[in-house]
GROMACS .gro file of C-alpha atoms in nm:
model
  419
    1UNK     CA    1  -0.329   3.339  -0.405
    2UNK     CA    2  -0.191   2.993  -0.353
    3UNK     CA    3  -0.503   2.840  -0.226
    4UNK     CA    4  -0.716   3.017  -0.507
    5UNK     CA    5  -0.437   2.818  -0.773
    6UNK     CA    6  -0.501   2.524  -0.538
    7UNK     CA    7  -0.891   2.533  -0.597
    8UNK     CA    8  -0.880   2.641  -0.915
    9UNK     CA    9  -0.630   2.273  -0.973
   10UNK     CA   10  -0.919   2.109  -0.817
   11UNK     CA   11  -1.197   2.251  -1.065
   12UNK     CA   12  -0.973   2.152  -1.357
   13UNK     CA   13  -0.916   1.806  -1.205
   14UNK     CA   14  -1.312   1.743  -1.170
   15UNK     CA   15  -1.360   1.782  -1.532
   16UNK     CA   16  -1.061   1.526  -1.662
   17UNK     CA   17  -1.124   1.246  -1.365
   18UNK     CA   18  -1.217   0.931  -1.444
   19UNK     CA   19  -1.587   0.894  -1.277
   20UNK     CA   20  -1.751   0.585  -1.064
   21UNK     CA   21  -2.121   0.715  -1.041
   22UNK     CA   22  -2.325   0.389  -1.006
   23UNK     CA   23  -2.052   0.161  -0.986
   24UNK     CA   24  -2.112  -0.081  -0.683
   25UNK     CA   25  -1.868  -0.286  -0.488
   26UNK     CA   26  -2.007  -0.633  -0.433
   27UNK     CA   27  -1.852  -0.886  -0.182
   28UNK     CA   28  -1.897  -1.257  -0.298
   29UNK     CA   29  -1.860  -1.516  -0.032
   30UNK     CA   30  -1.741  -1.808  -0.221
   31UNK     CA   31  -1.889  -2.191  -0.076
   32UNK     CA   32  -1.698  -2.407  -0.307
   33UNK     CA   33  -1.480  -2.517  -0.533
   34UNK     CA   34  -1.698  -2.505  -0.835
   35UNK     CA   35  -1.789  -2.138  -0.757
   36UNK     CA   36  -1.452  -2.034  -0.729
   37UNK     CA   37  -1.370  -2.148  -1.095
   38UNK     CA   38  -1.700  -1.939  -1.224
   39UNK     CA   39  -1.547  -1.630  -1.058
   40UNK     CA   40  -1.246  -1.678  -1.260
   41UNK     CA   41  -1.430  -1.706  -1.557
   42UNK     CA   42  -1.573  -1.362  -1.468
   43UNK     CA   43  -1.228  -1.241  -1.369
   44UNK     CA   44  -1.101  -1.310  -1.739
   45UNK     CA   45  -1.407  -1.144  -1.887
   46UNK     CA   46  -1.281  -0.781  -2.015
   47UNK     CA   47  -1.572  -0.659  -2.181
   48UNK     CA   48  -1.703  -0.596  -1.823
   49UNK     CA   49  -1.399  -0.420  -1.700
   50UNK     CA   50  -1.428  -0.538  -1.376
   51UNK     CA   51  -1.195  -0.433  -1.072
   52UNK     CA   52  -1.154  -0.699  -0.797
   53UNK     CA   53  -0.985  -0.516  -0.507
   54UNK     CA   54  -0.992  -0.887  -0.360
   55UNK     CA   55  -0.954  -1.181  -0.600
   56UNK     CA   56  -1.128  -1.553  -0.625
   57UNK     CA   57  -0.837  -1.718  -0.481
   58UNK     CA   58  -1.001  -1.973  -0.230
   59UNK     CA   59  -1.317  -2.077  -0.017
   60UNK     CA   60  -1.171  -1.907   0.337
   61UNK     CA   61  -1.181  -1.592   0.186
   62UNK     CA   62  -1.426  -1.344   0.033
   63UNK     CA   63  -1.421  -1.152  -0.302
   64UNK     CA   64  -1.439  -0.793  -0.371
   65UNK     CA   65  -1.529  -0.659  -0.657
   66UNK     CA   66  -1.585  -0.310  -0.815
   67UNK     CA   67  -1.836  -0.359  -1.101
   68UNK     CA   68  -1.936  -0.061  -1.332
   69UNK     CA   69  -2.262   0.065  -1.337
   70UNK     CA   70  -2.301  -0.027  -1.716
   71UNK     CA   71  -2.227  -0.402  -1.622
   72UNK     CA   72  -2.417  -0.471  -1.307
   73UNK     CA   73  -2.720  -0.600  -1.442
   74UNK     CA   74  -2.511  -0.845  -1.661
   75UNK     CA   75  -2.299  -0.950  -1.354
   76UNK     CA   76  -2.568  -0.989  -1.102
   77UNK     CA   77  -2.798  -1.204  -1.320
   78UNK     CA   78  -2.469  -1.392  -1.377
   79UNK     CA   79  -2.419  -1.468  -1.011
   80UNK     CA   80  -2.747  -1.553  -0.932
   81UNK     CA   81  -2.792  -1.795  -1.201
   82UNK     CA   82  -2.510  -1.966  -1.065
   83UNK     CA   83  -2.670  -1.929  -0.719
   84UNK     CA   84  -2.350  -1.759  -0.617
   85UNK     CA   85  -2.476  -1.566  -0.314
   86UNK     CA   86  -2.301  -1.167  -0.299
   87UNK     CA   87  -2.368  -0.840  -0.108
   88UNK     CA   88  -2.328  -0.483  -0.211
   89UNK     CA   89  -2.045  -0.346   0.016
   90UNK     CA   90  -2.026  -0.029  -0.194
   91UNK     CA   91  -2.388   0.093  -0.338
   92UNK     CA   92  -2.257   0.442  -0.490
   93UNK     CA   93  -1.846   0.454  -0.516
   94UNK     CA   94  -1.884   0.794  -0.630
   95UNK     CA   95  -2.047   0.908  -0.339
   96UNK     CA   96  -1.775   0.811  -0.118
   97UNK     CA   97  -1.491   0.954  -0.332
   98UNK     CA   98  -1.738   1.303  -0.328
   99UNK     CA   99  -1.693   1.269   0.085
  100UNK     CA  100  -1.362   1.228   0.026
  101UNK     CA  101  -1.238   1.516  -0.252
  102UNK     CA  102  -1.479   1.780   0.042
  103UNK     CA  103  -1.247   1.625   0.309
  104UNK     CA  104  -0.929   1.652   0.106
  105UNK     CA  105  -1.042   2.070  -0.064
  106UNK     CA  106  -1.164   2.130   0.389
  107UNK     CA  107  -0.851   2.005   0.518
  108UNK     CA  108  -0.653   2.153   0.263
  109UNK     CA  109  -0.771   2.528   0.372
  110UNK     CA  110  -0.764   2.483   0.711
  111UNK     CA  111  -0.406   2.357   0.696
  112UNK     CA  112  -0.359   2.700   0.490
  113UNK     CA  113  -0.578   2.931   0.743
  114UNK     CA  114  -0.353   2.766   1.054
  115UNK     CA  115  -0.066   2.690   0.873
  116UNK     CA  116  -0.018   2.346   0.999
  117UNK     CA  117  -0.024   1.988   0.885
  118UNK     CA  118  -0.311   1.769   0.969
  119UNK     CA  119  -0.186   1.404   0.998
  120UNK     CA  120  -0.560   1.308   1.026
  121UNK     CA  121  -0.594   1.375   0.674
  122UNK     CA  122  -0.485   1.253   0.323
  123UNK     CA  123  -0.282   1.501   0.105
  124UNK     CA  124  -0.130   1.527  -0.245
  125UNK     CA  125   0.241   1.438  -0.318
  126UNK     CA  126   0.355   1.800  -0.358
  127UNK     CA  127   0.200   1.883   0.046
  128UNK     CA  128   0.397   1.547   0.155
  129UNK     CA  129   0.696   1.621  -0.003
  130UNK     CA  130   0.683   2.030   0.116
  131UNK     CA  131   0.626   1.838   0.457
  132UNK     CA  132   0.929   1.626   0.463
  133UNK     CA  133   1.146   1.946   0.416
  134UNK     CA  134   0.977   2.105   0.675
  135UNK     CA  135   1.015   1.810   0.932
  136UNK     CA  136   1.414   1.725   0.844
  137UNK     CA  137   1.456   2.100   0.904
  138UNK     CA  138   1.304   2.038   1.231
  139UNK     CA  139   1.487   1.756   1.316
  140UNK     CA  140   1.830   1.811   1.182
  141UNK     CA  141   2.017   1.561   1.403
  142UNK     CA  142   1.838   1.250   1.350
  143UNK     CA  143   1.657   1.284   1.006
  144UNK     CA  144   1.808   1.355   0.641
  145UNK     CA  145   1.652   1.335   0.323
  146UNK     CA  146   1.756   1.098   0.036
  147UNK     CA  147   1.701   1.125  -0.310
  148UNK     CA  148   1.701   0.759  -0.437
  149UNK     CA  149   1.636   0.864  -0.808
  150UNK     CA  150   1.332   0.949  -1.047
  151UNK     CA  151   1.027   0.794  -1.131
  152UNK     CA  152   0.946   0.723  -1.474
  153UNK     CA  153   0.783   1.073  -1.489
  154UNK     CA  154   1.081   1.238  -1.340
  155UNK     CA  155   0.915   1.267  -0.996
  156UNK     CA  156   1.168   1.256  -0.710
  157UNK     CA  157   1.146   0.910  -0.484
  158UNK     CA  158   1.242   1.028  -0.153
  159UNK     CA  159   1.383   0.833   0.148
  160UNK     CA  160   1.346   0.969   0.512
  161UNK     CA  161   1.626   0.828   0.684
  162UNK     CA  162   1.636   0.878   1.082
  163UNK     CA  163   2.009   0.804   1.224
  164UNK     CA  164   2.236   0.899   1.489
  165UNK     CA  165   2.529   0.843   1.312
  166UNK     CA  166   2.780   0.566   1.200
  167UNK     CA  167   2.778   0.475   0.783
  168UNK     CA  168   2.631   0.145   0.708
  169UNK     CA  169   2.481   0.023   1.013
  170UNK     CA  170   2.239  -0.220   1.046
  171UNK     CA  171   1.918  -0.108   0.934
  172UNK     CA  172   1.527  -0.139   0.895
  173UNK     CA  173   1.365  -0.047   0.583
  174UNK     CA  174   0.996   0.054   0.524
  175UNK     CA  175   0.834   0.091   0.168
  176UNK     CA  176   0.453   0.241   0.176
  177UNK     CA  177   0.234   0.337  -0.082
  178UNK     CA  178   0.363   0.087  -0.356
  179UNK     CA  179  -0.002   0.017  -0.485
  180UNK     CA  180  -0.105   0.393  -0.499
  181UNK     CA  181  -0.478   0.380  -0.421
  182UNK     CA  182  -0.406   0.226  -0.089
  183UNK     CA  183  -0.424   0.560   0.073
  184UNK     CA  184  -0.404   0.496   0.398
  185UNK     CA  185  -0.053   0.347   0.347
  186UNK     CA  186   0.102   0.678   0.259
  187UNK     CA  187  -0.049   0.864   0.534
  188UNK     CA  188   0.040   0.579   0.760
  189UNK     CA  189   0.391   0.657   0.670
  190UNK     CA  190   0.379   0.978   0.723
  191UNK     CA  191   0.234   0.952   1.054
  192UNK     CA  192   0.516   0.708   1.163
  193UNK     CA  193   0.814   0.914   1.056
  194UNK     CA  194   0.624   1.172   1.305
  195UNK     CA  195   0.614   0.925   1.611
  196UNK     CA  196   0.974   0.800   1.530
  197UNK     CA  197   1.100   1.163   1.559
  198UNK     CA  198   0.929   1.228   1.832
  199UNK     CA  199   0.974   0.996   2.103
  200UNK     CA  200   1.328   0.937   1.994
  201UNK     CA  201   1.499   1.066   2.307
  202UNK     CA  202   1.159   1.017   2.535
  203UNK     CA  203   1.094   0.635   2.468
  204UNK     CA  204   1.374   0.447   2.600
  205UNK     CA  205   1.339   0.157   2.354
  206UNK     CA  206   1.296   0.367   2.050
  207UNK     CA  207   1.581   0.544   2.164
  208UNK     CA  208   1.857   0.281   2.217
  209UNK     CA  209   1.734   0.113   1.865
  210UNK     CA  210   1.829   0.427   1.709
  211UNK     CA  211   2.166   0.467   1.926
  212UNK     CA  212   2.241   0.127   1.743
  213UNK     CA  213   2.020   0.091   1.398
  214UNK     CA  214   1.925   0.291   1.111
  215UNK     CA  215   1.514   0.326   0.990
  216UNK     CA  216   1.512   0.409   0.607
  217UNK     CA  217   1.130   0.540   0.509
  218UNK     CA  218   1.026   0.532   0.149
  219UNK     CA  219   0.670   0.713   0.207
  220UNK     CA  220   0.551   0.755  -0.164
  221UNK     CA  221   0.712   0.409  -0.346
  222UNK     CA  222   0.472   0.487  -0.665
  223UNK     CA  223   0.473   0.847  -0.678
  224UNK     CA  224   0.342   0.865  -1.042
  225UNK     CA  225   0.047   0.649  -0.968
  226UNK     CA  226  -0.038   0.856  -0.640
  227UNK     CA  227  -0.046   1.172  -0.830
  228UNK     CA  228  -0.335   0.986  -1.085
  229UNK     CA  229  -0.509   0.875  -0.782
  230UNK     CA  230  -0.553   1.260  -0.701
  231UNK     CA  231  -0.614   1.365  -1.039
  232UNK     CA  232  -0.714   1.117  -1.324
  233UNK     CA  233  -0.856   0.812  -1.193
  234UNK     CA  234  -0.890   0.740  -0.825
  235UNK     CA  235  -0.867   0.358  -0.871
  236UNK     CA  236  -0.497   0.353  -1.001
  237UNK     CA  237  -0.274   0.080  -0.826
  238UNK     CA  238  -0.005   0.051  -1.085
  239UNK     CA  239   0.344   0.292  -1.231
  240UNK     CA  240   0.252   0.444  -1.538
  241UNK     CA  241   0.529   0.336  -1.781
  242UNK     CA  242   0.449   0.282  -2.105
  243UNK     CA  243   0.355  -0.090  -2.283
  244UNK     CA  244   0.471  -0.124  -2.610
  245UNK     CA  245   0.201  -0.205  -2.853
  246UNK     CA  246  -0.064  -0.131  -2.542
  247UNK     CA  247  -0.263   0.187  -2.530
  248UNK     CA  248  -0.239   0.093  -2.139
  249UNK     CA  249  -0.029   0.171  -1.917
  250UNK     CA  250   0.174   0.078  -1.597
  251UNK     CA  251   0.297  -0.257  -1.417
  252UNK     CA  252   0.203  -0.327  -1.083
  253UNK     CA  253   0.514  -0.278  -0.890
  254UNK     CA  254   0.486  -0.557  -0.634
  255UNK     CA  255   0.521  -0.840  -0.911
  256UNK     CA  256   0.769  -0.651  -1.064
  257UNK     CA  257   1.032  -0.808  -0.824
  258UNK     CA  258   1.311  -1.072  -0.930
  259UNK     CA  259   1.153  -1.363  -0.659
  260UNK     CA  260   0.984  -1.608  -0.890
  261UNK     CA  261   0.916  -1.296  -1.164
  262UNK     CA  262   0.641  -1.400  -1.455
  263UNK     CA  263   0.501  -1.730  -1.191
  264UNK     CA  264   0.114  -1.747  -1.087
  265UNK     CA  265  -0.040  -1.451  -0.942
  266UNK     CA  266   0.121  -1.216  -1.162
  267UNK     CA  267  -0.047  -1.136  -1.482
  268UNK     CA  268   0.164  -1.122  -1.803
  269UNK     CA  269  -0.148  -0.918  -2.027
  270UNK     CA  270  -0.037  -0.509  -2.008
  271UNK     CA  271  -0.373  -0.407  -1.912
  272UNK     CA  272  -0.453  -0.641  -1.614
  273UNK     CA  273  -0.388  -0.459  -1.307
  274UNK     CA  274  -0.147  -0.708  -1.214
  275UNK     CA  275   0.093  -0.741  -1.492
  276UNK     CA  276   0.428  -0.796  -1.392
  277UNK     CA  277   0.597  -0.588  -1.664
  278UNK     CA  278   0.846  -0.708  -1.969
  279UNK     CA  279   1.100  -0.792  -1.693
  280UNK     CA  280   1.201  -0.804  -1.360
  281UNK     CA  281   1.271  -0.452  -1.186
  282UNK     CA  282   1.176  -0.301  -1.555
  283UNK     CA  283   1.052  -0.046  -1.315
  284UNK     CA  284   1.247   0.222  -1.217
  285UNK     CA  285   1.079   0.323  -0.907
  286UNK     CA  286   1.156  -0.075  -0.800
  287UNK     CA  287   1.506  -0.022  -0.987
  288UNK     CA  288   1.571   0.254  -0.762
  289UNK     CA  289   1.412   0.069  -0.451
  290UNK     CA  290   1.683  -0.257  -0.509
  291UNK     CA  291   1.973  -0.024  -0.609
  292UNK     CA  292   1.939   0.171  -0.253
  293UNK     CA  293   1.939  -0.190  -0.098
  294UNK     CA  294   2.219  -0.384  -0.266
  295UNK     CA  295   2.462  -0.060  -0.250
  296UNK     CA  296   2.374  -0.037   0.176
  297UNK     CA  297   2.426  -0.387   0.192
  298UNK     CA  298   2.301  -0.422   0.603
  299UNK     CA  299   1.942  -0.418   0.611
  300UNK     CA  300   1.821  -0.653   0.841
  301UNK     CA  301   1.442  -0.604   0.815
  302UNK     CA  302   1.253  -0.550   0.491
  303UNK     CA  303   0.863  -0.427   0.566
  304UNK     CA  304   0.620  -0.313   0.337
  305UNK     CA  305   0.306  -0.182   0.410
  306UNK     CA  306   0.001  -0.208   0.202
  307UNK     CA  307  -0.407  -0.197   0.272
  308UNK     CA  308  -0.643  -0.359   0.277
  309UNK     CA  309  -0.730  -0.666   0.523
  310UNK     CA  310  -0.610  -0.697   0.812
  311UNK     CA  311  -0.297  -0.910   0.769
  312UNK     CA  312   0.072  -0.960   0.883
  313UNK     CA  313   0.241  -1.179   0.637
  314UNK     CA  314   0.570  -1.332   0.573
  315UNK     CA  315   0.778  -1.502   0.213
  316UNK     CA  316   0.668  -1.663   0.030
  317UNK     CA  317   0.452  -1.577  -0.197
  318UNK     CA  318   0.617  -1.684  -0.551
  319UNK     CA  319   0.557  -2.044  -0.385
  320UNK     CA  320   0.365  -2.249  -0.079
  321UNK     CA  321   0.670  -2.393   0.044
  322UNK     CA  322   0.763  -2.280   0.415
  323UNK     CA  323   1.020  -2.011   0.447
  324UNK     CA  324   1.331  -2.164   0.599
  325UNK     CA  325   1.257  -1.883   0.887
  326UNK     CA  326   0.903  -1.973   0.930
  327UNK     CA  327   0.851  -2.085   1.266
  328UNK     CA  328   1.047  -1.814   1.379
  329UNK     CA  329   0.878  -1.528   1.132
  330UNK     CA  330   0.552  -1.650   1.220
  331UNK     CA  331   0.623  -1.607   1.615
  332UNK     CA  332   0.724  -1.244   1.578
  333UNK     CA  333   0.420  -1.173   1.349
  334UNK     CA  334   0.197  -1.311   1.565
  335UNK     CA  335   0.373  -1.117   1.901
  336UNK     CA  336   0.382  -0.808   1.668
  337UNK     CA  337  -0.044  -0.869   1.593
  338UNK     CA  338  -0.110  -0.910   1.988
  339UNK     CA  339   0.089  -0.566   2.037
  340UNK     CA  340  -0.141  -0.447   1.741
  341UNK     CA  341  -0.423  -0.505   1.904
  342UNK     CA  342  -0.392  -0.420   2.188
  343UNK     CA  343  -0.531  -0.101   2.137
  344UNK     CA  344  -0.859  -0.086   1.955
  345UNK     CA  345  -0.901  -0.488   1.931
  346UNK     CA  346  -0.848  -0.505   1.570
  347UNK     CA  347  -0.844  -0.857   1.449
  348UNK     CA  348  -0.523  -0.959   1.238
  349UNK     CA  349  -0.478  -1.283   1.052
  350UNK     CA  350  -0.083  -1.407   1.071
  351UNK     CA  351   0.060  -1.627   0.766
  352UNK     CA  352   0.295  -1.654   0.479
  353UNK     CA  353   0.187  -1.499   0.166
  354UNK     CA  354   0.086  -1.785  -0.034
  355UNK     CA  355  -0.117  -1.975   0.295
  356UNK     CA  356  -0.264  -1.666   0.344
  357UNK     CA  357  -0.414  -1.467   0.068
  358UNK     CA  358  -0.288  -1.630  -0.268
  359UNK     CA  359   0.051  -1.721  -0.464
  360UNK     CA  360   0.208  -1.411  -0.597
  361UNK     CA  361   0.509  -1.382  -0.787
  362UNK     CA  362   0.726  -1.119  -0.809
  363UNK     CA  363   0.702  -0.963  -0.445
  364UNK     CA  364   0.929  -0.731  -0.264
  365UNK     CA  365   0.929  -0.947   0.043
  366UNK     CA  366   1.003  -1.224  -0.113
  367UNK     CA  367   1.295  -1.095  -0.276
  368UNK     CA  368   1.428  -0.915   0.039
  369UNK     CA  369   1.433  -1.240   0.200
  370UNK     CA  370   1.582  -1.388  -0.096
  371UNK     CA  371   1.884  -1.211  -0.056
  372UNK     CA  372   1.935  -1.232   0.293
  373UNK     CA  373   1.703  -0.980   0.483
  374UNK     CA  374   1.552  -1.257   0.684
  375UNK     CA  375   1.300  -1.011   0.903
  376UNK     CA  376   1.035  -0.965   0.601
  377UNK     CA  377   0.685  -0.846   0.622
  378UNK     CA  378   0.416  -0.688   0.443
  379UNK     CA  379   0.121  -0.548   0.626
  380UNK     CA  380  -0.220  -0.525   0.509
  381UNK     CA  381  -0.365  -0.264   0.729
  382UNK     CA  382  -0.738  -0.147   0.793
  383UNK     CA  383  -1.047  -0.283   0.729
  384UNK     CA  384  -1.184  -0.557   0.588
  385UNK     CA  385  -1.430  -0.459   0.296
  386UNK     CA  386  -1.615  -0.187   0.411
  387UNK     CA  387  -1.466   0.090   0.295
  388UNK     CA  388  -1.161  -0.125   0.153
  389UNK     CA  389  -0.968   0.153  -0.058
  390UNK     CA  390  -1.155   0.409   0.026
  391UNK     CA  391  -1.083   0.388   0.421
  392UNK     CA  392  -1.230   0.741   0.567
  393UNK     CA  393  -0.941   0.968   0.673
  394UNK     CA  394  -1.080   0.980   1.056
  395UNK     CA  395  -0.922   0.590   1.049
  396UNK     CA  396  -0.577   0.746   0.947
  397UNK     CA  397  -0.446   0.819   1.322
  398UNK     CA  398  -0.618   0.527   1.484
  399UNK     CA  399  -0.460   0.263   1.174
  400UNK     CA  400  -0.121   0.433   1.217
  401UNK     CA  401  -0.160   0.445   1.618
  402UNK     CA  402  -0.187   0.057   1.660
  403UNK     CA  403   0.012  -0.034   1.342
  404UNK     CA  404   0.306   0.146   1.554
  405UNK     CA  405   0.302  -0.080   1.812
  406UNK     CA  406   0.327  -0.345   1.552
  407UNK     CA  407   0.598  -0.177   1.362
  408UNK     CA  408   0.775  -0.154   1.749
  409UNK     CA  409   0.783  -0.461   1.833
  410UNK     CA  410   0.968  -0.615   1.531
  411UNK     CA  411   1.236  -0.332   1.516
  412UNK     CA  412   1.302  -0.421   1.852
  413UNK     CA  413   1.317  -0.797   1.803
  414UNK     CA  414   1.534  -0.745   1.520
  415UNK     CA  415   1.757  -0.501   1.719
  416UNK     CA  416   1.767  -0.820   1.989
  417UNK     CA  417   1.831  -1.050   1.749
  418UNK     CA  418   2.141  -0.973   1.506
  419UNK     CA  419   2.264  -1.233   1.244
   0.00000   0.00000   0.00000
């Protein structure tokens, strides 16, 4: 009867969802300066409601843009006038998302049929959630579940915490899943909290970090906006907290942080995918992030993982001025990216924030390292454009596999490196 509900959910969600039939995602490589300034122009222009899933920010790196059907005419003939040269990564978005629902409605009844959980696949909150009980209860001694508070619809922010005992001691902490279309992010998490409870007591390295640290797991960081991601409007990256005198909604969480709040990079108009909200941590779901971190008070890594590029990056963002840490972040980055690749040969790109991608203001890992938790990172996993957000579940495992080793190696650095 449940999976009849379950399909039935589905049908009902297919007529509400926001659709992308026709829209196209179009990579620009920018060649210069004066090209870069007529993609902001184009950025600013509303009336053609475009998405860029990567902005204009410099000549090293390419664009990516979701442009809606209705508007591609009007924004190719505007790139070719300006002899801007672009290629269509994406020629059907709603195509892919159609793969994807199949995969997500398939997996779901197989799970069902062999009553297991498939962490090759992407899943809705509630099946995450249901999962978490299910693995604490099957780990009793090492993993507990935290309730950290609400999000602003009253959903439950969870926080798997795997310990051997002792209050307070010094600990890693690992946000996923802040921007909620970045997919694999969640299900990366998930995957992880799987491999930490499991070779706990087999891998001798993994095991004497957790005889001696704590690893605090926030899976879902923006459960509100993962749920619309399933539901409404696959494309959601932001909370969903109301704007006064805005029909739109939301503030993207990761400018919503008090490290250079309301600077470049974050948007202060309600409907730009980037706004940074009326003030810093305005957010609960960040509120509740910071209150958990302040009130533990030993954290000595800070990582949070988003998609998509390929990159390992360190503070700051709010500004291009080296970290006092640099040298030494940008040697255990670039140790943890070797590890990384190591497996499949995926190429990484190593750098602070602002060098690397753009300035941002209002970042998590800039703040974490702001108040003391010197080992911060933020991960941009899998690919590089061509699937971008919509990175095919059979990538989950294989992302999550050699992000691990990643993850490894800078627990254990930390672990060999107290302050």
């Amino acid at each position: 009867m449940k999976g009849l509900w379950f399909l039935l959910a589905l049908v009902a969600v297919a007529k509400t969802e926001k659709s992308f039939t026709g829209d196209q995602v179009i990579r620009v490589d920018v060649q210069s300066e004066e090209q870069l300034k007529l993609l902001h122009i184009l950025e600013s222009e509303e009336k053609w409601d475009l998405d860029f899933w990567l902005h204009p920010v410099s000549t090293e790196l390419p664009v990516d843009v979701r442009v809606p059907h209705t508007h591609l005419t009007a924004v190719k003939e505007y790139l070719q006038a300006h002899n801007i040269p672009f290629t269509v990564m994406i020629d059907n978005l709603q195509e892919l998302l159609d793969q994807e629902k199949a995969e997500l409605k398939k997996n779901h009844l197989r799970e069902r049929s062999t009553r297991s959980f498939n962490f090759g696949a992407y899943h809705r909150l509630e099946t995450i959630y249901s999962w978490m009980d299910t693995f604490v209860a099957q780990h009793p001694n090492l993993v507990t579940k935290l309730d950290i508070g609400r999000s602003y619809e009253n959903r439950p922010m969870y926080v798997l915490k795997f310990s051997t005992g002792g209050t307070k001691r010094p600990a890693i902490w690992m946000d996923l899943g802040i921007h909620s279309r970045e997919w694999v992010s969640q299900a990366t998490g998930v995957w992880t909290a799987n491999k930490i409870a499991t070779d706990y007591g087999t891998d001798a390295s993994l095991t004497s970090l957790l005889n001696t640290m704590d690893i605090y797991m926030l899976i879902v960081a923006n459960p509100d906006g993962y749920v619309v991601t399933h539901t409404k409007d696959r494309m959601w990256r932001k909370t969903r907290s109301k704007n006064s005198g805005y029909v739109c909604v939301g503030v993207d969480p990761n400018r919503n942080w008090n490290a250079g709040f309301g600077g470049p990079g974050a948007s202060s108009y309600p409907c730009s995918d980037s706004y940074h909200g009326p003030s810093a941590h305005s957010e609960i779901e960040v509120k509740n992030m910071v209150n958990l971190i302040q009130s533990h008070g030993n954290f000595k890594t800070f990582i949070s993982v988003h998609s998509y590029s390929q990159l390992l990056m360190y503070p700051y963002g709010y500004t291009c001025k080296g970290a006092p840490h640099q040298a030494e972040l940008d040697s255990v980055a670039r140790a943890a990216v070797q590890k990384l690749s190591s497996l499949y040969g995926t190429s990484y790109k190593v750098g602070s924030i602002c060098n690397i991608i753009y300035q941002a203001s209002g970042g998590s890992i800039d703040w974490s390292y702001d108040v003391g938790i010197k080992y911060s990172f933020a991960f941009e996993l899998r690919d590089t454009g061509r699937y971008g957000f919509i990175l095919p579940a059979n990538q989950i495992i294989p992302t999550a596999s050699e992000t691990w080793l990643a993850l490894k190696h800078i627990m254990e650095y930390v672990r060999d490196h107290p302050y």
